[in-house]
XYZ file of C-alpha atoms in Angstrom:
517
model
C -37.100 -1.363 70.951
C -35.126 -0.986 67.790
C -37.140 0.266 64.851
C -36.166 -0.888 61.423
C -37.045 1.376 58.527
C -37.648 -0.126 55.122
C -34.981 0.731 52.588
C -37.356 0.848 49.642
C -37.563 4.679 49.569
C -33.772 4.861 49.359
C -33.796 2.564 46.410
C -35.629 5.225 44.444
C -32.982 7.763 45.432
C -30.210 5.450 44.399
C -31.974 4.700 41.196
C -32.265 8.382 40.401
C -28.616 9.032 41.178
C -27.009 5.862 39.831
C -29.301 4.929 36.981
C -28.074 2.652 34.205
C -27.239 4.790 31.170
C -28.849 4.171 27.786
C -25.542 5.128 26.122
C -24.028 1.737 25.238
C -21.668 0.480 22.576
C -23.247 -1.620 19.859
C -21.939 -3.437 16.843
C -23.086 -2.184 13.471
C -22.440 -3.670 10.037
C -21.590 -1.248 7.268
C -21.311 -2.170 3.617
C -18.428 -0.475 1.818
C -19.129 0.181 -1.858
C -16.708 0.704 -4.741
C -16.721 4.409 -5.575
C -16.238 5.922 -9.023
C -12.467 6.144 -9.642
C -12.829 8.296 -12.756
C -12.016 8.048 -16.488
C -15.420 6.488 -17.181
C -14.406 3.214 -15.535
C -17.464 1.138 -14.632
C -15.817 -1.995 -13.280
C -12.512 -3.160 -11.827
C -10.849 -6.447 -11.040
C -10.026 -7.050 -7.387
C -6.338 -7.937 -7.452
C -5.527 -8.425 -3.783
C -7.179 -8.189 -0.377
C -4.834 -6.803 2.267
C -7.104 -7.802 5.168
C -8.670 -11.186 5.834
C -12.146 -11.742 7.350
C -12.196 -11.114 11.123
C -9.140 -8.885 10.728
C -9.145 -5.444 12.318
C -8.815 -2.304 10.204
C -8.397 1.365 10.951
C -9.435 4.326 8.879
C -7.125 4.823 5.855
C -5.700 1.305 6.201
C -5.321 -0.345 2.763
C -8.236 -2.723 2.233
C -7.602 -4.013 -1.265
C -6.168 -3.218 -4.675
C -8.357 -2.988 -7.753
C -7.251 -2.670 -11.347
C -8.958 -1.398 -14.466
C -7.652 -2.098 -17.952
C -4.301 -0.393 -17.344
C -4.122 1.325 -13.961
C -4.361 0.025 -10.406
C -5.860 1.858 -7.420
C -5.471 1.163 -3.707
C -8.762 1.228 -1.783
C -8.502 2.328 1.856
C -10.916 1.712 4.715
C -13.385 4.510 5.576
C -14.057 3.005 9.031
C -12.372 1.620 12.126
C -13.643 -1.871 12.774
C -13.508 -5.558 11.919
C -13.782 -6.931 8.386
C -16.706 -9.349 8.618
C -17.260 -10.393 5.015
C -15.599 -10.029 1.608
C -18.238 -9.590 -1.097
C -15.894 -9.652 -4.122
C -13.098 -12.221 -4.069
C -9.649 -11.818 -5.604
C -9.820 -12.183 -9.367
C -13.526 -11.286 -9.526
C -14.969 -8.146 -11.113
C -16.454 -5.397 -8.946
C -18.962 -2.953 -10.414
C -18.819 0.719 -9.457
C -21.467 1.279 -6.788
C -21.601 -2.365 -5.719
C -20.476 -3.630 -2.330
C -16.861 -4.648 -1.799
C -16.997 -5.812 1.803
C -18.862 -5.536 5.102
C -17.140 -3.903 8.083
C -18.370 -4.221 11.673
C -17.867 -0.976 13.564
C -18.460 0.170 17.153
C -20.809 3.085 17.612
C -23.072 4.681 20.202
C -26.335 2.743 20.453
C -28.167 5.917 21.471
C -27.602 7.247 17.964
C -28.205 3.957 16.150
C -31.787 2.995 15.504
C -30.922 -0.603 14.622
C -27.647 -2.055 15.926
C -27.490 -4.803 13.292
C -28.575 -2.671 10.378
C -26.352 -2.768 7.265
C -25.689 0.740 5.941
C -23.840 2.208 3.017
C -20.159 3.056 3.097
C -21.016 6.697 2.413
C -21.896 7.235 6.065
C -19.576 9.334 8.206
C -16.591 7.365 9.490
C -16.836 6.146 13.085
C -13.924 7.200 15.278
C -13.915 4.183 17.598
C -10.474 2.630 18.081
C -10.875 -1.154 18.200
C -7.450 -2.402 17.091
C -6.003 -4.364 19.994
C -2.482 -3.730 21.157
C -1.654 -7.425 21.040
C -2.394 -7.600 17.329
C -0.329 -4.501 16.621
C 2.550 -5.671 18.766
C 2.914 -8.986 16.975
C 2.657 -7.435 13.534
C 5.837 -7.841 11.515
C 5.974 -7.914 7.693
C 7.485 -11.023 6.083
C 10.142 -8.855 4.412
C 11.291 -7.613 7.816
C 11.513 -11.159 9.201
C 13.414 -12.523 6.212
C 16.018 -9.791 5.869
C 16.457 -9.406 9.620
C 17.723 -12.974 9.655
C 20.311 -11.937 7.071
C 21.625 -9.160 9.315
C 20.363 -6.141 7.342
C 19.271 -3.087 9.296
C 16.230 -1.510 7.657
C 16.371 1.918 9.227
C 19.632 2.685 7.467
C 19.163 1.227 3.981
C 19.622 3.938 1.321
C 16.949 4.703 -1.244
C 19.116 3.427 -4.075
C 18.845 -0.072 -2.594
C 15.153 0.236 -1.740
C 13.885 -0.874 -5.148
C 13.815 -4.536 -5.956
C 13.355 -5.988 -9.409
C 10.009 -7.826 -9.771
C 11.878 -11.126 -10.241
C 14.137 -10.604 -7.210
C 13.126 -13.283 -4.668
C 13.088 -10.625 -1.961
C 10.468 -8.659 -3.896
C 7.826 -11.295 -3.226
C 7.848 -10.375 0.466
C 8.032 -6.609 0.074
C 4.335 -6.040 -0.508
C 2.243 -3.337 1.137
C -0.349 -5.711 2.524
C 1.131 -5.744 6.059
C 2.402 -2.164 6.144
C 0.682 0.447 8.303
C 0.977 3.931 6.801
C -1.400 6.760 5.991
C -1.895 7.816 2.343
C 0.065 11.024 2.979
C 3.055 9.046 4.277
C 2.834 6.620 1.341
C 2.810 9.575 -1.056
C 5.794 11.117 0.764
C 7.705 7.825 0.562
C 6.862 7.494 -3.141
C 8.257 10.979 -3.784
C 11.479 9.994 -2.004
C 11.725 6.765 -4.010
C 11.301 4.512 -0.957
C 9.157 1.369 -0.776
C 7.196 1.550 2.487
C 7.537 -2.210 3.030
C 11.277 -1.741 3.505
C 10.739 0.834 6.272
C 8.290 -1.228 8.356
C 7.742 -1.421 11.225
C 7.561 2.303 11.935
C 7.755 4.294 15.140
C 4.035 5.038 15.260
C 1.279 3.193 17.069
C 1.234 -0.493 16.220
C 4.249 -0.109 13.939
C 2.634 2.582 11.787
C 5.144 4.321 9.516
C 5.579 8.072 9.991
C 7.450 10.600 7.845
C 10.320 10.602 10.328
C 10.749 6.875 9.677
C 11.136 7.532 5.954
C 13.679 10.264 6.686
C 15.585 7.948 9.037
C 15.552 5.268 6.348
C 17.338 7.657 3.993
C 19.807 8.881 6.602
C 22.639 6.363 6.772
C 24.418 3.474 5.017
C 23.304 -0.155 5.436
C 24.855 -2.217 8.187
C 25.619 -5.902 7.873
C 25.955 -8.364 10.713
C 29.368 -10.000 10.407
C 28.078 -13.342 11.672
C 24.969 -13.440 9.475
C 25.050 -15.352 6.195
C 25.088 -13.130 3.136
C 22.169 -13.395 0.664
C 24.546 -14.575 -2.067
C 25.777 -17.514 0.032
C 22.385 -18.777 1.158
C 20.415 -21.377 -0.814
C 22.758 -21.282 -3.797
C 21.827 -24.839 -4.810
C 18.047 -24.460 -4.637
C 15.558 -23.186 -7.195
C 13.606 -20.103 -6.213
C 9.940 -20.015 -7.222
C 8.718 -16.475 -7.887
C 5.062 -15.791 -8.601
C 4.379 -13.338 -11.411
C 3.429 -9.946 -10.087
C 0.205 -8.217 -11.056
C 1.705 -6.139 -13.871
C 3.790 -8.990 -15.270
C 0.770 -11.312 -15.135
C -1.250 -8.771 -17.110
C 1.592 -8.636 -19.625
C 1.492 -12.443 -19.841
C -2.233 -12.349 -20.617
C -1.868 -9.513 -23.145
C 0.943 -11.237 -25.026
C -1.059 -14.454 -25.144
C -3.940 -12.551 -26.739
C -1.537 -10.940 -29.218
C -1.370 -14.304 -31.005
C -4.916 -13.601 -32.212
C -3.714 -10.617 -34.292
C -2.050 -11.245 -37.678
C 0.783 -8.744 -37.856
C 2.784 -7.261 -40.689
C 6.204 -5.891 -39.847
C 9.270 -4.410 -41.487
C 12.466 -2.571 -40.546
C 14.152 0.464 -42.070
C 16.667 3.178 -41.175
C 16.021 6.905 -40.895
C 18.674 9.607 -41.299
C 18.883 11.914 -38.261
C 21.869 13.985 -39.384
C 19.903 17.183 -40.062
C 18.071 16.831 -36.755
C 21.373 16.217 -34.972
C 22.730 19.509 -36.316
C 19.668 21.422 -35.083
C 19.562 19.861 -31.628
C 22.218 22.037 -29.879
C 20.509 25.242 -31.012
C 17.087 24.063 -29.852
C 18.480 22.828 -26.518
C 20.016 26.250 -25.914
C 16.594 27.892 -26.167
C 14.437 25.733 -23.898
C 11.589 27.902 -22.524
C 12.109 29.057 -18.945
C 9.107 27.162 -17.559
C 10.747 23.843 -18.502
C 14.154 24.641 -16.982
C 15.096 23.641 -13.415
C 15.226 26.620 -11.020
C 19.025 26.379 -10.918
C 19.205 26.943 -14.681
C 17.079 30.097 -14.761
C 18.914 33.363 -15.590
C 19.821 35.308 -12.477
C 19.492 38.195 -12.028
C 16.647 38.869 -14.496
C 17.465 41.203 -17.362
C 17.077 44.904 -16.668
C 15.268 45.490 -19.940
C 12.603 42.905 -20.683
C 9.208 42.707 -22.426
C 7.561 42.571 -18.995
C 8.595 46.178 -18.348
C 5.832 47.251 -20.732
C 3.236 44.543 -20.094
C 3.540 41.405 -17.978
C 2.059 38.539 -19.941
C 0.161 35.839 -18.029
C 2.495 33.243 -16.592
C 2.473 29.825 -18.274
C 0.979 26.900 -16.345
C 3.283 25.682 -13.576
C 5.536 22.766 -14.500
C 6.395 20.240 -11.757
C 10.033 19.692 -10.901
C 9.850 16.155 -12.306
C 8.923 17.570 -15.736
C 11.854 19.993 -16.080
C 14.969 19.278 -18.099
C 18.134 20.902 -19.441
C 18.599 19.340 -22.882
C 16.543 17.840 -25.676
C 16.839 14.295 -26.997
C 15.739 12.757 -30.279
C 12.622 11.067 -28.875
C 10.385 14.192 -28.641
C 11.160 14.936 -32.304
C 10.361 11.367 -33.307
C 6.983 11.680 -31.590
C 6.246 15.156 -32.968
C 7.049 14.192 -36.551
C 5.104 10.958 -36.092
C 2.043 13.021 -35.164
C 2.544 15.014 -38.382
C 2.489 11.824 -40.427
C -0.587 10.648 -38.510
C -2.340 13.890 -39.476
C -1.795 12.925 -43.125
C -2.883 9.297 -42.584
C -6.243 9.000 -40.745
C -5.899 5.204 -40.740
C -3.150 5.494 -38.135
C -5.312 7.752 -35.956
C -7.924 4.995 -35.831
C -8.793 2.357 -33.273
C -10.921 -0.750 -33.570
C -14.338 -0.572 -31.938
C -16.711 -3.359 -31.005
C -19.596 -3.854 -33.468
C -22.258 -3.112 -30.860
C -20.761 0.011 -29.284
C -21.377 2.513 -32.087
C -22.910 0.871 -35.142
C -25.643 -1.730 -35.478
C -23.627 -3.459 -38.185
C -22.131 -6.820 -37.174
C -18.899 -5.862 -38.939
C -15.968 -4.365 -36.992
C -15.633 -0.602 -37.222
C -12.803 1.921 -36.951
C -13.097 5.117 -34.921
C -10.984 7.885 -36.477
C -9.760 10.300 -33.843
C -9.307 14.016 -34.571
C -5.897 14.109 -32.876
C -2.816 11.918 -32.587
C -2.818 9.848 -29.395
C 0.573 8.137 -29.023
C 1.401 5.628 -26.285
C 4.897 5.169 -24.857
C 6.176 1.761 -23.756
C 7.653 2.385 -20.317
C 9.694 -0.225 -18.471
C 9.463 0.362 -14.708
C 10.625 -1.429 -11.542
C 7.120 -2.919 -11.248
C 6.651 -3.952 -14.883
C 5.728 -2.669 -18.334
C 3.248 0.205 -18.734
C 2.031 2.171 -21.761
C 1.042 5.719 -20.735
C -0.427 7.859 -23.489
C 0.504 11.294 -24.814
C -2.953 12.552 -25.736
C -3.315 15.121 -28.526
C 0.412 14.904 -29.230
C -0.069 16.898 -32.432
C -1.080 19.951 -30.368
C 2.041 19.868 -28.169
C 5.367 21.505 -28.962
C 8.614 19.552 -28.959
C 9.497 21.226 -25.656
C 6.161 20.235 -24.108
C 6.552 16.650 -25.340
C 10.010 16.440 -23.763
C 8.522 17.679 -20.495
C 5.706 15.109 -20.587
C 8.137 12.283 -21.340
C 10.382 13.183 -18.412
C 7.409 13.374 -16.050
C 6.072 9.989 -17.202
C 9.479 8.418 -16.618
C 9.531 9.929 -13.124
C 6.101 8.498 -12.278
C 7.075 5.093 -13.619
C 10.143 4.933 -11.372
C 8.082 5.389 -8.207
C 7.427 2.434 -5.888
C 4.606 1.616 -6.234
C 4.113 2.960 -9.728
C 2.880 6.555 -9.713
C 1.028 6.375 -13.036
C -2.704 7.080 -12.744
C -5.686 6.827 -15.130
C -4.920 10.427 -16.140
C -1.688 9.229 -17.796
C -3.165 5.896 -18.857
C -6.633 6.514 -20.322
C -8.752 3.492 -21.011
C -8.640 3.601 -24.796
C -4.903 4.400 -25.001
C -3.133 5.489 -28.172
C -3.472 4.361 -31.767
C 0.314 3.959 -32.152
C 2.801 2.822 -29.504
C 6.463 3.900 -29.443
C 9.071 1.719 -27.713
C 12.505 3.320 -27.285
C 14.557 0.125 -26.980
C 17.660 1.971 -28.171
C 17.793 3.738 -24.834
C 18.378 0.379 -23.127
C 20.882 -1.376 -25.380
C 22.721 -1.421 -28.688
C 19.714 -2.374 -30.829
C 19.430 -2.030 -34.596
C 16.223 -3.956 -35.268
C 13.688 -6.083 -33.415
C 10.150 -7.438 -33.784
C 7.733 -5.421 -31.609
C 4.520 -7.180 -30.597
C 1.119 -5.549 -31.016
C -1.425 -6.489 -28.351
C -5.236 -6.129 -28.409
C -6.172 -2.595 -27.436
C -2.691 -1.343 -28.293
C -3.783 0.559 -31.395
C -3.174 -0.324 -35.026
C 0.651 -0.195 -35.009
C 3.747 -0.207 -32.822
C 7.280 1.001 -33.572
C 10.509 0.076 -31.786
C 13.246 2.714 -32.094
C 16.839 1.464 -31.947
C 20.063 3.263 -31.087
C 21.274 6.013 -33.424
C 24.699 5.309 -34.944
C 27.107 7.065 -37.264
C 27.673 5.086 -40.451
C 29.100 5.570 -43.917
C 26.460 6.135 -46.602
C 27.992 5.330 -49.984
C 24.986 6.709 -51.861
C 25.780 10.285 -50.830
C 28.489 12.730 -51.827
C 28.425 11.995 -55.568
C 29.577 8.452 -54.972
C 32.290 9.425 -52.494
C 30.053 8.632 -49.521
C 29.236 10.618 -46.391
C 29.188 9.985 -42.669
C 25.550 10.051 -41.530
C 23.691 9.500 -38.258
C 20.988 6.869 -38.748
C 18.579 5.018 -36.493
C 16.835 1.705 -37.110
C 13.063 1.563 -36.657
C 11.032 -1.655 -36.602
C 7.293 -1.624 -37.205
C 4.425 -4.045 -36.603
C 0.852 -3.309 -37.659
C -2.529 -4.998 -37.347
C -2.745 -6.704 -40.732
C -6.516 -7.089 -40.344
C -6.999 -3.374 -41.017
C -3.608 -2.105 -42.260
C -2.186 -3.212 -45.594
C 1.542 -3.754 -45.854
C 1.850 -1.107 -48.569
C -0.051 1.375 -46.399
C 2.328 0.859 -43.489
C 5.386 1.363 -45.709
C 3.904 4.512 -47.263
C 3.030 5.876 -43.826
C 6.591 5.328 -42.587
C 7.912 7.098 -45.694
C 5.710 10.085 -44.815
C 7.213 10.019 -41.327
C 10.695 9.844 -42.857
C 10.174 13.058 -44.845
C 9.417 14.907 -41.611
C 12.314 13.432 -39.641
C 14.971 13.774 -42.323
C 13.852 17.342 -43.115
C 13.072 18.802 -39.677
C 13.177 22.306 -41.152
C 9.597 21.618 -42.286
C 8.526 22.018 -38.670
C 9.427 25.719 -38.821
C 6.725 26.347 -41.396
C 4.258 24.516 -39.145
C 4.900 26.948 -36.290
C 6.719 24.544 -33.960
């Protein structure tokens, strides 16, 4: 007789050895909030979302771009996951501390008390990888598709051809929205002057750009497919519609608002002959901290002041802020700050009636120092970084700041930050149009928030001045300057008198010696 044993006891053994684990993967919604980006900024406009709802994101992937009054910041994802909801649409204003979006992440349910709970973006980033290979494999930026059809090889395009003018039709497709690269790689590419969109796709996972891809991009000359149509021969009879970029659109809005300001303007010439004679001597004595390493004296002198006592080293100066010769512009700015010290009106800025005073009338805030903005034309548009406390800086320090600002402006994307572009800006703006073309005079436009006046500096030229030399005339170096001022607060006579005060400093630069410059 065959005895059959029940299997129920074994079920307990199996259950103890092959139990179902409580460790499971659960979906969790996390709200990502706009953090404080500094400079007292309380709100920003969302310019562009790089990811659409239901799109996958990885940590450090660019989520969106936000812009304050003058500077833009790229916001990256703190999580790996899926973008479930966008809380602030493009063109809307986001408050600091408010939610930008909701991201669905994968995390261990054994550590999550509520799988569907919405938490703050300040939580620790989850390391779950949820980007599918199929999505990464089919990812190809529009710029890559367009120029590949024209026979251009991206991996060998030099940096000099990597910058496109904002109105170049190819620039519309060279955005960062579809480019995978970590912030460190983006910073490295910016330092090399390379737009990451022109390097994509990279050699990393899912087409992610690595530093070696940037180096390979800079390595060789461009190659052109012989059988591919050249860009100049394609669509020659069709109009090309180009949408205004973010910076140019902001310029469009600012210039439209400038029509609300009644402006008084005039043009005059300033004699730079005395300054021209001093310039070679001053250029020959640029302090060592502002010189490139190749220009430093080598070997150091045997007998030096440091043999008795080594003075503290000056603050380090970045390579982008070093130079070998002076130009006229730092002197124009330095002497302008001297005139501003004499004229408090031109150190003033308009304030809203409710911000400081209870009076319904507009008010002027007089600043203790001269804050001067510089109009800077860059590959991405027009910016106005500010030289704060310009009156406290030497001519050499001003030249260093100007060179560094120009370097930041040439980066792609623009390297200017809120540190160089404070919210309230300068009270006077300087535009060096003479550095671009043969300009004698123009009509600069003053925009709201651009201070009380703006000056456009033309190109210095040698000319014959018949009023000098006892009627015989003399050859003099003169530059044309064109001014516009806010006629609501600045009288025409005040502007002319202020410019005459500036003239006395520029035409007699020896006065700066007595001021300790």
